PDB file of C-alpha atoms and ligand atoms in Angstrom:
ATOM      1  CA  MET A   1       0.011  -0.046  -0.021  1.00  0.00           C
ATOM      2  CA  ILE A   2       2.780   2.472   0.899  1.00  0.00           C
ATOM      3  CA  GLU A   3       4.493   1.780  -2.367  1.00  0.00           C
ATOM      4  CA  GLU A   4       1.322   2.623  -4.201  1.00  0.00           C
ATOM      5  CA  LEU A   5       0.982   5.814  -2.236  1.00  0.00           C
ATOM      6  CA  ILE A   6       4.460   6.805  -3.083  1.00  0.00           C
ATOM      7  CA  LYS A   7       3.832   6.311  -6.771  1.00  0.00           C
ATOM      8  CA  SER A   8       0.783   8.495  -6.594  1.00  0.00           C
ATOM      9  CA  ALA A   9       2.620  11.070  -4.467  1.00  0.00           C
ATOM     10  CA  ALA A  10       5.284  11.233  -7.196  1.00  0.00           C
ATOM     11  CA  ALA A  11       2.466  12.146  -9.604  1.00  0.00           C
ATOM     12  CA  GLU A  12       1.461  14.993  -7.242  1.00  0.00           C
ATOM     13  CA  ASP A  13      -1.667  13.222  -6.020  1.00  0.00           C
ATOM     14  CA  ASP A  14      -2.536  15.312  -2.981  1.00  0.00           C
ATOM     15  CA  ASP A  15      -4.700  12.546  -1.519  1.00  0.00           C
ATOM     16  CA  ALA A  16      -1.891  10.146  -1.480  1.00  0.00           C
ATOM     17  CA  ILE A  17       0.404  12.708   0.180  1.00  0.00           C
ATOM     18  CA  GLU A  18      -2.162  13.326   2.832  1.00  0.00           C
ATOM     19  CA  ARG A  19      -2.514   9.590   3.448  1.00  0.00           C
ATOM     20  CA  LEU A  20       1.206   9.375   3.849  1.00  0.00           C
ATOM     21  CA  CYS A  21       1.152  12.205   6.310  1.00  0.00           C
ATOM     22  CA  VAL A  22      -1.476  10.404   8.394  1.00  0.00           C
ATOM     23  CA  ILE A  23       0.908   7.398   8.661  1.00  0.00           C
ATOM     24  CA  ALA A  24       3.823   9.773   9.501  1.00  0.00           C
ATOM     25  CA  ASP A  25       1.832  11.266  12.360  1.00  0.00           C
ATOM     26  CA  ALA A  26       0.321   7.976  13.665  1.00  0.00           C
ATOM     27  CA  ASP A  27       3.319   5.654  13.300  1.00  0.00           C
ATOM     28  CA  PRO A  28       6.224   7.272  11.573  1.00  0.00           C
ATOM     29  CA  GLY A  29       8.399   4.175  11.747  1.00  0.00           C
ATOM     30  CA  ARG A  30       6.087   2.458   9.225  1.00  0.00           C
ATOM     31  CA  LEU A  31       7.460   4.709   6.521  1.00  0.00           C
ATOM     32  CA  THR A  32      11.111   4.224   7.416  1.00  0.00           C
ATOM     33  CA  PRO A  33      11.775   1.347   4.843  1.00  0.00           C
ATOM     34  CA  TYR A  34      10.145   3.424   2.075  1.00  0.00           C
ATOM     35  CA  LEU A  35      11.827   6.819   2.562  1.00  0.00           C
ATOM     36  CA  GLY A  36      14.609   6.041   0.095  1.00  0.00           C
ATOM     37  CA  SER A  37      11.955   5.516  -2.602  1.00  0.00           C
ATOM     38  CA  LEU A  38      10.186   8.704  -1.582  1.00  0.00           C
ATOM     39  CA  LEU A  39      13.484  10.547  -1.990  1.00  0.00           C
ATOM     40  CA  ASP A  40      14.141   8.942  -5.362  1.00  0.00           C
ATOM     41  CA  VAL A  41      10.873  10.331  -6.724  1.00  0.00           C
ATOM     42  CA  ASP A  42      11.652  13.772  -5.239  1.00  0.00           C
ATOM     43  CA  VAL A  43       8.717  14.117  -2.935  1.00  0.00           C
ATOM     44  CA  LEU A  44      10.341  16.408  -0.395  1.00  0.00           C
ATOM     45  CA  TRP A  45       7.307  18.083   1.162  1.00  0.00           C
ATOM     46  CA  PRO A  46       5.760  17.896   3.720  1.00  0.00           C
ATOM     47  CA  ALA A  47       9.183  17.268   5.339  1.00  0.00           C
ATOM     48  CA  LYS A  48       7.548  15.494   8.351  1.00  0.00           C
ATOM     49  CA  LEU A  49       7.172  12.418   6.103  1.00  0.00           C
ATOM     50  CA  TYR A  50      10.902  11.956   6.753  1.00  0.00           C
ATOM     51  CA  ARG A  51      10.839  12.164  10.533  1.00  0.00           C
ATOM     52  CA  ALA A  52      11.689   8.530  11.058  1.00  0.00           C
ATOM     53  CA  ALA A  53      14.448   8.458   8.336  1.00  0.00           C
ATOM     54  CA  ASP A  54      17.275   6.121   8.928  1.00  0.00           C
ATOM     55  CA  ALA A  55      21.081   6.838   8.537  1.00  0.00           C
ATOM     56  CA  ASP A  56      21.053   5.920   4.835  1.00  0.00           C
ATOM     57  CA  VAL A  57      18.390   8.342   3.857  1.00  0.00           C
ATOM     58  CA  VAL A  58      19.831  11.059   6.146  1.00  0.00           C
ATOM     59  CA  ARG A  59      23.263  10.547   4.476  1.00  0.00           C
ATOM     60  CA  ARG A  60      21.715  10.858   1.016  1.00  0.00           C
ATOM     61  CA  VAL A  61      20.059  14.185   1.920  1.00  0.00           C
ATOM     62  CA  ILE A  62      23.350  15.412   3.394  1.00  0.00           C
ATOM     63  CA  GLU A  63      25.251  14.471   0.299  1.00  0.00           C
ATOM     64  CA  ARG A  64      22.631  16.182  -1.898  1.00  0.00           C
ATOM     65  CA  ILE A  65      23.037  19.387   0.027  1.00  0.00           C
ATOM     66  CA  ASP A  66      26.894  19.177  -0.002  1.00  0.00           C
ATOM     67  CA  GLY A  67      26.741  18.343  -3.755  1.00  0.00           C
ATOM     68  CA  GLY A  68      25.085  21.736  -4.320  1.00  0.00           C
ATOM     69  CA  ARG A  69      23.388  20.457  -7.578  1.00  0.00           C
ATOM     70  CA  THR A  70      19.851  21.274  -6.353  1.00  0.00           C
ATOM     71  CA  PRO A  71      20.008  24.711  -4.716  1.00  0.00           C
ATOM     72  CA  ASP A  72      16.275  25.181  -5.306  1.00  0.00           C
ATOM     73  CA  CYS A  73      15.576  22.380  -2.917  1.00  0.00           C
ATOM     74  CA  LEU A  74      18.081  23.466  -0.240  1.00  0.00           C
ATOM     75  CA  ASN A  75      15.293  24.793   2.077  1.00  0.00           C
ATOM     76  CA  GLN A  76      13.225  21.649   1.846  1.00  0.00           C
ATOM     77  CA  LEU A  77      16.147  19.363   2.273  1.00  0.00           C
ATOM     78  CA  ARG A  78      17.265  21.212   5.425  1.00  0.00           C
ATOM     79  CA  VAL A  79      13.813  21.021   6.932  1.00  0.00           C
ATOM     80  CA  ILE A  80      13.847  17.284   6.201  1.00  0.00           C
ATOM     81  CA  LEU A  81      17.124  16.941   8.087  1.00  0.00           C
ATOM     82  CA  ALA A  82      15.601  18.965  11.018  1.00  0.00           C
ATOM     83  CA  GLN A  83      12.547  16.700  11.045  1.00  0.00           C
ATOM     84  CA  THR A  84      14.761  13.555  11.363  1.00  0.00           C
ATOM     85  CA  ALA A  85      16.636  15.032  14.351  1.00  0.00           C
ATOM     86  CA  HIS A  86      19.195  12.254  13.395  1.00  0.00           C
ATOM     87  CA  PRO A  87      22.746  12.657  14.930  1.00  0.00           C
ATOM     88  CA  LEU A  88      24.194  12.764  11.401  1.00  0.00           C
ATOM     89  CA  ALA A  89      21.842  15.566  10.484  1.00  0.00           C
ATOM     90  CA  GLU A  90      22.845  17.461  13.622  1.00  0.00           C
ATOM     91  CA  SER A  91      26.541  17.176  12.903  1.00  0.00           C
ATOM     92  CA  ALA A  92      26.004  18.250   9.233  1.00  0.00           C
ATOM     93  CA  MET A  93      24.003  21.260  10.386  1.00  0.00           C
ATOM     94  CA  ARG A  94      26.742  22.222  12.869  1.00  0.00           C
ATOM     95  CA  ARG A  95      29.326  21.951  10.065  1.00  0.00           C
ATOM     96  CA  TRP A  96      27.161  24.084   7.767  1.00  0.00           C
ATOM     97  CA  SER A  97      26.687  26.830  10.429  1.00  0.00           C
ATOM     98  CA  THR A  98      30.387  27.648   9.971  1.00  0.00           C
ATOM     99  CA  GLN A  99      30.919  26.420   6.395  1.00  0.00           C
ATOM    100  CA  PRO A 100      27.740  27.045   4.483  1.00  0.00           C
ATOM    101  CA  PRO A 101      27.067  24.483   1.638  1.00  0.00           C
ATOM    102  CA  ALA A 102      27.033  25.683  -1.998  1.00  0.00           C
ATOM    103  CA  GLY A 103      24.009  27.894  -2.813  1.00  0.00           C
ATOM    104  CA  ALA A 104      23.356  28.660   0.854  1.00  0.00           C
ATOM    105  CA  ASP A 105      23.944  32.410   0.647  1.00  0.00           C
ATOM    106  CA  GLU A 106      20.429  32.631  -0.851  1.00  0.00           C
ATOM    107  CA  LEU A 107      18.923  31.652   2.481  1.00  0.00           C
ATOM    108  CA  TYR A 108      19.467  34.230   5.320  1.00  0.00           C
ATOM    109  CA  VAL A 109      18.875  31.610   7.933  1.00  0.00           C
ATOM    110  CA  ASN A 110      21.544  30.006  10.003  1.00  0.00           C
ATOM    111  CA  ALA A 111      21.884  26.256   9.437  1.00  0.00           C
ATOM    112  CA  LEU A 112      21.328  25.415  13.099  1.00  0.00           C
ATOM    113  CA  SER A 113      18.113  27.538  13.398  1.00  0.00           C
ATOM    114  CA  TYR A 114      16.482  24.892  11.094  1.00  0.00           C
ATOM    115  CA  ALA A 115      16.583  22.573  14.133  1.00  0.00           C
ATOM    116  CA  LEU A 116      13.497  24.388  15.454  1.00  0.00           C
ATOM    117  CA  GLU A 117      11.395  23.068  12.575  1.00  0.00           C
ATOM    118  CA  GLY A 118      12.138  19.585  13.975  1.00  0.00           C
ATOM    119  CA  GLY A 119      11.354  20.668  17.550  1.00  0.00           C
ATOM    120  CA  TRP A 120      14.948  20.700  18.899  1.00  0.00           C
ATOM    121  CA  THR A 121      17.679  23.227  19.305  1.00  0.00           C
ATOM    122  CA  ALA A 122      21.350  22.920  18.775  1.00  0.00           C
ATOM    123  CA  ASP A 123      23.481  25.482  20.533  1.00  0.00           C
ATOM    124  CA  PRO A 124      26.852  26.463  19.005  1.00  0.00           C
ATOM    125  CA  ASP A 125      28.425  25.325  22.283  1.00  0.00           C
ATOM    126  CA  GLY A 126      27.561  21.733  21.351  1.00  0.00           C
ATOM    127  CA  SER A 127      24.530  21.204  23.567  1.00  0.00           C
ATOM    128  CA  ARG A 128      21.326  19.960  22.203  1.00  0.00           C
ATOM    129  CA  ARG A 129      17.859  20.074  23.622  1.00  0.00           C
ATOM    130  CA  ASP A 130      14.546  18.574  22.554  1.00  0.00           C
ATOM    131  CA  LEU A 131      11.912  21.185  22.904  1.00  0.00           C
ATOM    132  CA  CYS A 132       8.979  18.825  22.744  1.00  0.00           C
ATOM    133  CA  GLY A 133       7.716  15.931  24.663  1.00  0.00           C
ATOM    134  CA  SER A 134       7.245  12.331  23.571  1.00  0.00           C
ATOM    135  CA  ILE A 135       3.885  11.795  25.322  1.00  0.00           C
ATOM    136  CA  ALA A 136       0.702  13.558  24.450  1.00  0.00           C
ATOM    137  CA  TYR A 137      -2.765  13.800  25.646  1.00  0.00           C
ATOM    138  CA  ARG A 138      -5.911  15.123  24.026  1.00  0.00           C
ATOM    139  CA  TRP A 139      -7.046  18.395  25.594  1.00  0.00           C
ATOM    140  CA  VAL A 140     -10.784  18.578  25.993  1.00  0.00           C
ATOM    141  CA  MET A 141     -12.583  21.913  26.559  1.00  0.00           C
ATOM    142  CA  ARG A 142     -14.596  22.304  29.693  1.00  0.00           C
ATOM    143  CA  GLU A 143     -16.763  25.274  30.511  1.00  0.00           C
ATOM    144  CA  ILE A 144     -15.689  27.392  33.306  1.00  0.00           C
ATOM    145  CA  PRO A 145     -17.339  30.346  35.045  1.00  0.00           C
ATOM    146  CA  ARG A 146     -16.484  33.710  33.878  1.00  0.00           C
ATOM    147  CA  ARG A 147     -13.738  35.117  36.166  1.00  0.00           C
ATOM    148  CA  ALA A 148     -14.538  37.897  38.452  1.00  0.00           C
ATOM    149  CA  ASP A 149     -11.136  38.424  40.050  1.00  0.00           C
ATOM    150  CA  GLY A 150     -10.419  41.494  38.029  1.00  0.00           C
ATOM    151  CA  ARG A 151      -7.249  40.179  36.407  1.00  0.00           C
ATOM    152  CA  ILE A 152      -7.264  41.999  33.065  1.00  0.00           C
ATOM    153  CA  CYS A 153      -4.940  42.434  30.146  1.00  0.00           C
ATOM    154  CA  PRO A 154      -2.925  45.673  30.630  1.00  0.00           C
ATOM    155  CA  TRP A 155      -3.214  46.348  26.918  1.00  0.00           C
ATOM    156  CA  CYS A 156      -6.827  45.746  26.011  1.00  0.00           C
ATOM    157  CA  ALA A 157      -8.521  45.490  29.495  1.00  0.00           C
ATOM    158  CA  SER A 158     -10.139  42.216  28.521  1.00  0.00           C
ATOM    159  CA  PRO A 159     -10.128  39.528  31.379  1.00  0.00           C
ATOM    160  CA  LEU A 160      -7.081  37.303  31.110  1.00  0.00           C
ATOM    161  CA  TRP A 161      -7.649  33.874  29.787  1.00  0.00           C
ATOM    162  CA  ILE A 162      -6.296  30.830  31.640  1.00  0.00           C
ATOM    163  CA  ALA A 163      -4.956  28.764  28.779  1.00  0.00           C
ATOM    164  CA  ALA A 164      -3.771  25.964  30.999  1.00  0.00           C
ATOM    165  CA  ASP A 165      -4.040  24.949  34.636  1.00  0.00           C
ATOM    166  CA  LEU A 166      -1.854  21.931  35.191  1.00  0.00           C
ATOM    167  CA  ASP A 167      -0.303  19.990  38.029  1.00  0.00           C
ATOM    168  CA  THR A 168       2.405  17.382  37.736  1.00  0.00           C
ATOM    169  CA  ALA A 169       0.900  15.726  40.902  1.00  0.00           C
ATOM    170  CA  ASP A 170      -1.152  14.018  38.144  1.00  0.00           C
ATOM    171  CA  PRO A 171       1.196  11.497  36.705  1.00  0.00           C
ATOM    172  CA  ASP A 172      -0.132  11.957  33.193  1.00  0.00           C
ATOM    173  CA  VAL A 173       0.575  15.699  33.324  1.00  0.00           C
ATOM    174  CA  GLY A 174       4.067  14.905  34.780  1.00  0.00           C
ATOM    175  CA  ALA A 175       4.720  12.615  31.751  1.00  0.00           C
ATOM    176  CA  ALA A 176       3.544  15.244  29.177  1.00  0.00           C
ATOM    177  CA  LEU A 177       5.731  17.903  30.808  1.00  0.00           C
ATOM    178  CA  ALA A 178       8.769  15.669  31.673  1.00  0.00           C
ATOM    179  CA  HIS A 179      10.910  17.340  29.018  1.00  0.00           C
ATOM    180  CA  THR A 180      10.421  20.716  30.605  1.00  0.00           C
ATOM    181  CA  GLY A 181      11.596  19.805  34.012  1.00  0.00           C
ATOM    182  CA  TRP A 182       8.551  21.333  35.590  1.00  0.00           C
ATOM    183  CA  SER A 183       7.344  20.037  38.950  1.00  0.00           C
ATOM    184  CA  GLY A 184       4.227  21.406  40.691  1.00  0.00           C
ATOM    185  CA  ARG A 185       1.311  23.472  39.514  1.00  0.00           C
ATOM    186  CA  LEU A 186       1.632  25.418  36.267  1.00  0.00           C
ATOM    187  CA  VAL A 187      -0.970  28.093  35.373  1.00  0.00           C
ATOM    188  CA  ILE A 188      -0.517  29.748  32.010  1.00  0.00           C
ATOM    189  CA  GLU A 189      -2.519  32.875  31.694  1.00  0.00           C
ATOM    190  CA  THR A 190      -2.591  35.199  28.639  1.00  0.00           C
ATOM    191  CA  CYS A 191      -4.734  37.601  26.762  1.00  0.00           C
ATOM    192  CA  HIS A 192      -6.902  35.664  24.330  1.00  0.00           C
ATOM    193  CA  PHE A 193      -6.924  38.671  21.972  1.00  0.00           C
ATOM    194  CA  CYS A 194      -3.514  40.300  22.238  1.00  0.00           C
ATOM    195  CA  ALA A 195      -1.721  36.953  21.979  1.00  0.00           C
ATOM    196  CA  CYS A 196      -2.947  36.909  18.351  1.00  0.00           C
ATOM    197  CA  TYR A 197      -0.548  39.752  17.577  1.00  0.00           C
ATOM    198  CA  THR A 198       2.639  39.092  19.463  1.00  0.00           C
ATOM    199  CA  THR A 199       4.204  36.444  21.747  1.00  0.00           C
ATOM    200  CA  LEU A 200       2.976  37.199  25.301  1.00  0.00           C
ATOM    201  CA  TYR A 201       5.150  36.223  28.215  1.00  0.00           C
ATOM    202  CA  SER A 202       4.308  35.510  31.800  1.00  0.00           C
ATOM    203  CA  GLN A 203       6.302  34.657  34.854  1.00  0.00           C
ATOM    204  CA  VAL A 204       5.264  31.416  36.510  1.00  0.00           C
ATOM    205  CA  THR A 205       5.977  29.583  39.824  1.00  0.00           C
ATOM    206  CA  SER A 206       5.536  25.989  40.780  1.00  0.00           C
ATOM    207  CA  ALA A 207       2.902  27.155  43.210  1.00  0.00           C
ATOM    208  CA  GLY A 208       0.668  28.000  40.305  1.00  0.00           C
ATOM    209  CA  ALA A 209       1.276  31.807  40.455  1.00  0.00           C
ATOM    210  CA  THR A 210       1.322  33.678  37.160  1.00  0.00           C
ATOM    211  CA  THR A 211       2.245  37.274  36.396  1.00  0.00           C
ATOM    212  CA  TRP A 212       2.080  39.214  33.157  1.00  0.00           C
ATOM    213  CA  TRP A 213       5.696  39.928  32.210  1.00  0.00           C
ATOM    214  CA  ALA A 214       6.414  43.682  32.534  1.00  0.00           C
ATOM    215  CA  GLY A 215       8.802  43.332  29.434  1.00  0.00           C
ATOM    216  CA  ASN A 216       5.905  42.420  27.046  1.00  0.00           C
ATOM    217  CA  THR A 217       6.064  45.046  24.265  1.00  0.00           C
ATOM    218  CA  ARG A 218       2.739  46.125  22.764  1.00  0.00           C
ATOM    219  CA  PRO A 219       2.906  46.216  18.955  1.00  0.00           C
ATOM    220  CA  SER A 220       2.509  49.782  17.696  1.00  0.00           C
ATOM    221  CA  TYR A 221      -0.228  48.560  15.326  1.00  0.00           C
ATOM    222  CA  LEU A 222      -2.369  47.262  18.053  1.00  0.00           C
ATOM    223  CA  GLY A 223      -5.154  49.782  18.345  1.00  0.00           C
ATOM    224  CA  SER A 224      -7.655  50.294  21.172  1.00  0.00           C
ATOM    225  CA  SER A 225     -10.789  48.352  21.365  1.00  0.00           C
ATOM    226  CA  GLU A 226     -13.566  47.577  23.815  1.00  0.00           C
ATOM    227  CA  PRO A 227     -12.734  44.905  26.355  1.00  0.00           C
ATOM    228  CA  LYS A 228     -14.218  41.494  25.352  1.00  0.00           C
ATOM    229  CA  ASP A 229     -14.728  38.311  27.241  1.00  0.00           C
ATOM    230  CA  PRO A 230     -12.353  35.375  26.347  1.00  0.00           C
ATOM    231  CA  PRO A 231     -13.968  31.995  25.851  1.00  0.00           C
ATOM    232  CA  ALA A 232     -15.377  30.515  29.076  1.00  0.00           C
ATOM    233  CA  LEU A 233     -13.523  27.337  28.336  1.00  0.00           C
ATOM    234  CA  ALA A 234     -10.433  25.727  29.820  1.00  0.00           C
ATOM    235  CA  PRO A 235      -8.656  22.581  28.625  1.00  0.00           C
ATOM    236  CA  VAL A 236      -8.689  19.418  30.742  1.00  0.00           C
ATOM    237  CA  LEU A 237      -6.795  16.308  30.229  1.00  0.00           C
ATOM    238  CA  GLY A 238      -8.352  13.774  27.876  1.00  0.00           C
ATOM    239  CA  PRO A 239      -7.158  10.327  26.631  1.00  0.00           C
ATOM    240  CA  ALA A 240      -3.608   9.641  25.713  1.00  0.00           C
ATOM    241  CA  ARG A 241      -2.846  10.087  22.063  1.00  0.00           C
ATOM    242  CA  PRO A 242      -1.326   7.061  20.341  1.00  0.00           C
ATOM    243  CA  SER A 243       1.568   9.114  19.048  1.00  0.00           C
ATOM    244  CA  PRO A 244       3.154  12.488  19.913  1.00  0.00           C
ATOM    245  CA  TYR A 245       2.523  13.823  16.408  1.00  0.00           C
ATOM    246  CA  GLN A 246      -1.320  14.003  16.361  1.00  0.00           C
ATOM    247  CA  ALA A 247      -2.074  17.482  17.585  1.00  0.00           C
ATOM    248  CA  SER A 248      -4.107  19.399  14.970  1.00  0.00           C
ATOM    249  CA  ALA A 249      -4.021  23.185  14.679  1.00  0.00           C
ATOM    250  CA  TRP A 250      -6.927  22.956  12.227  1.00  0.00           C
ATOM    251  CA  ASN A 251      -9.383  20.208  13.216  1.00  0.00           C
ATOM    252  CA  ARG A 252     -11.850  20.039  16.073  1.00  0.00           C
ATOM    253  CA  GLY A 253     -10.481  17.814  18.798  1.00  0.00           C
ATOM    254  CA  GLY A 254      -6.939  18.735  17.819  1.00  0.00           C
ATOM    255  CA  SER A 255      -6.003  20.514  21.079  1.00  0.00           C
ATOM    256  CA  THR A 256      -3.193  18.557  22.643  1.00  0.00           C
ATOM    257  CA  LEU A 257      -1.112  18.686  25.848  1.00  0.00           C
ATOM    258  CA  GLY A 258       2.492  17.543  25.226  1.00  0.00           C
ATOM    259  CA  GLY A 259       3.850  15.946  22.153  1.00  0.00           C
ATOM    260  CA  ARG A 260       4.806  17.958  19.054  1.00  0.00           C
ATOM    261  CA  PRO A 261       3.016  21.048  17.793  1.00  0.00           C
ATOM    262  CA  GLU A 262       1.405  21.220  14.367  1.00  0.00           C
ATOM    263  CA  TRP A 263       2.475  24.574  13.064  1.00  0.00           C
ATOM    264  CA  ILE A 264       0.255  26.545  10.686  1.00  0.00           C
ATOM    265  CA  GLN A 265       3.207  28.694   9.555  1.00  0.00           C
ATOM    266  CA  ASP A 266       6.941  28.102  10.091  1.00  0.00           C
ATOM    267  CA  ALA A 267       7.911  26.742  13.537  1.00  0.00           C
ATOM    268  CA  GLU A 268       7.763  29.520  16.159  1.00  0.00           C
ATOM    269  CA  HIS A 269       9.451  28.312  19.364  1.00  0.00           C
ATOM    270  CA  ALA A 270       9.602  31.669  21.212  1.00  0.00           C
ATOM    271  CA  ASP A 271      12.895  32.662  22.796  1.00  0.00           C
ATOM    272  CA  CYS A 272      13.042  32.947  26.622  1.00  0.00           C
ATOM    273  CA  PRO A 273      13.342  36.524  27.872  1.00  0.00           C
ATOM    274  CA  GLY A 274      15.467  35.273  30.762  1.00  0.00           C
ATOM    275  CA  CYS A 275      18.155  33.332  28.911  1.00  0.00           C
ATOM    276  CA  GLY A 276      17.635  33.889  25.174  1.00  0.00           C
ATOM    277  CA  GLN A 277      17.238  30.156  24.513  1.00  0.00           C
ATOM    278  CA  PRO A 278      14.008  28.736  22.919  1.00  0.00           C
ATOM    279  CA  LEU A 279      11.237  27.770  25.448  1.00  0.00           C
ATOM    280  CA  ASP A 280      10.102  24.236  25.724  1.00  0.00           C
ATOM    281  CA  TYR A 281       6.837  23.392  24.052  1.00  0.00           C
ATOM    282  CA  VAL A 282       3.892  22.616  26.253  1.00  0.00           C
ATOM    283  CA  GLY A 283       0.775  22.236  24.046  1.00  0.00           C
ATOM    284  CA  LEU A 284      -1.578  23.680  21.576  1.00  0.00           C
ATOM    285  CA  ILE A 285      -5.166  24.803  21.707  1.00  0.00           C
ATOM    286  CA  GLY A 286      -6.965  24.953  18.305  1.00  0.00           C
ATOM    287  CA  GLY A 287      -9.387  27.803  17.632  1.00  0.00           C
ATOM    288  CA  ALA A 288     -11.795  25.193  16.350  1.00  0.00           C
ATOM    289  CA  ASP A 289     -12.042  23.782  19.896  1.00  0.00           C
ATOM    290  CA  LEU A 290     -12.951  27.180  21.348  1.00  0.00           C
ATOM    291  CA  ASP A 291     -15.518  28.417  18.874  1.00  0.00           C
ATOM    292  CA  ASP A 292     -17.633  27.011  16.039  1.00  0.00           C
ATOM    293  CA  TYR A 293     -16.042  29.489  13.726  1.00  0.00           C
ATOM    294  CA  GLY A 294     -12.741  29.551  15.497  1.00  0.00           C
ATOM    295  CA  GLU A 295      -9.498  29.384  13.474  1.00  0.00           C
ATOM    296  CA  GLY A 296      -5.802  29.429  14.137  1.00  0.00           C
ATOM    297  CA  ALA A 297      -4.108  27.887  17.134  1.00  0.00           C
ATOM    298  CA  TYR A 298      -2.503  29.024  20.411  1.00  0.00           C
ATOM    299  CA  TYR A 299       0.840  27.530  21.228  1.00  0.00           C
ATOM    300  CA  LEU A 300       1.941  27.270  24.856  1.00  0.00           C
ATOM    301  CA  HIS A 301       5.613  27.318  25.877  1.00  0.00           C
ATOM    302  CA  LEU A 302       7.660  27.153  29.172  1.00  0.00           C
ATOM    303  CA  HIS A 303      11.234  27.596  30.302  1.00  0.00           C
ATOM    304  CA  GLN A 304      11.349  26.014  33.753  1.00  0.00           C
ATOM    305  CA  PRO A 305      14.884  27.183  34.772  1.00  0.00           C
ATOM    306  CA  CYS A 306      13.979  30.831  34.171  1.00  0.00           C
ATOM    307  CA  GLY A 307      10.246  30.588  35.272  1.00  0.00           C
ATOM    308  CA  PHE A 308       8.935  32.039  31.930  1.00  0.00           C
ATOM    309  CA  ALA A 309       5.817  30.837  30.097  1.00  0.00           C
ATOM    310  CA  ALA A 310       4.694  32.151  26.688  1.00  0.00           C
ATOM    311  CA  VAL A 311       1.714  31.936  24.350  1.00  0.00           C
ATOM    312  CA  ASN A 312       1.779  32.643  20.666  1.00  0.00           C
ATOM    313  CA  TYR A 313      -0.659  32.209  17.908  1.00  0.00           C
ATOM    314  CA  GLN A 314      -0.646  31.322  14.291  1.00  0.00           C
ATOM    315  CA  GLN A 315      -3.224  31.265  11.583  1.00  0.00           C
ATOM    316  CA  SER A 316      -3.377  30.592   7.886  1.00  0.00           C
TER     317      SER A 316
HETATM  318 ZN1   ZN B 401      -5.225  42.065  25.563  1.00  0.00          ZN
HETATM  319 ZN1   ZN B 402      15.210  30.726  29.944  1.00  0.00          ZN
END
């Protein structure tokens, strides 16, 4: 079946590509034996198809970049390497960060920054960090009373929205947040409206305290508007997802704690105001789960060592 899908994908059959993506999300290892054929027929996108690539395929992609014969594909090939997160890919990316491959001057992006597309970060000092977890749970929306504690957005005066209220005392929450090092209660509060325009940071403690970060910078294009009520909904833990790759930023029921984000645009792992490193990824809340006409997705992030949380938003 996978061979047939690859043949159809080579003929630009979108349905076949979509079906391959479903396999890559549910059980990426099933594609591993076929990825050489996929590369042969030059299906390079979506790069996540290659997330379980083995050393042979990774080596071929690296050789193709080093060979410099297909500069038009350089961007896609690099995102493929990032998705594999393979040690060979990492070492090639480190090498290119000081010796760019042929044709790379066209791309004004550092080779190592591509790692973010694959959910990890490679510091020039040699350290490497996975920004995402390997365990994911569906997030189900539950109605909550409108808050009356007067905590409002300093920019638009709308009541702040509690995007997550988690406690690692629940072993499932602990598993979903294991990669962050967080222990205790975690409340991530943001402005449902202003987060659509810029990354909003908050300072958080393991006692569940949350404070708007005074360094948040209001975009100059953000006008004034009447305060509005955020959705009276909060995510609660649902069943475990079979794989960490099944969050959906588009579909109802796609909101997910832990695992890997589905980005609508390029990966946007916000940098921590405390240390300048990318924050760890916590989860996503799809607009479709908040509202019948909702779109876009809110992405939640955390850097435990610095006590910063962040929420950003993407839409098509
Ligand atoms: Zn606001
Ligand atoms: Zn930090």
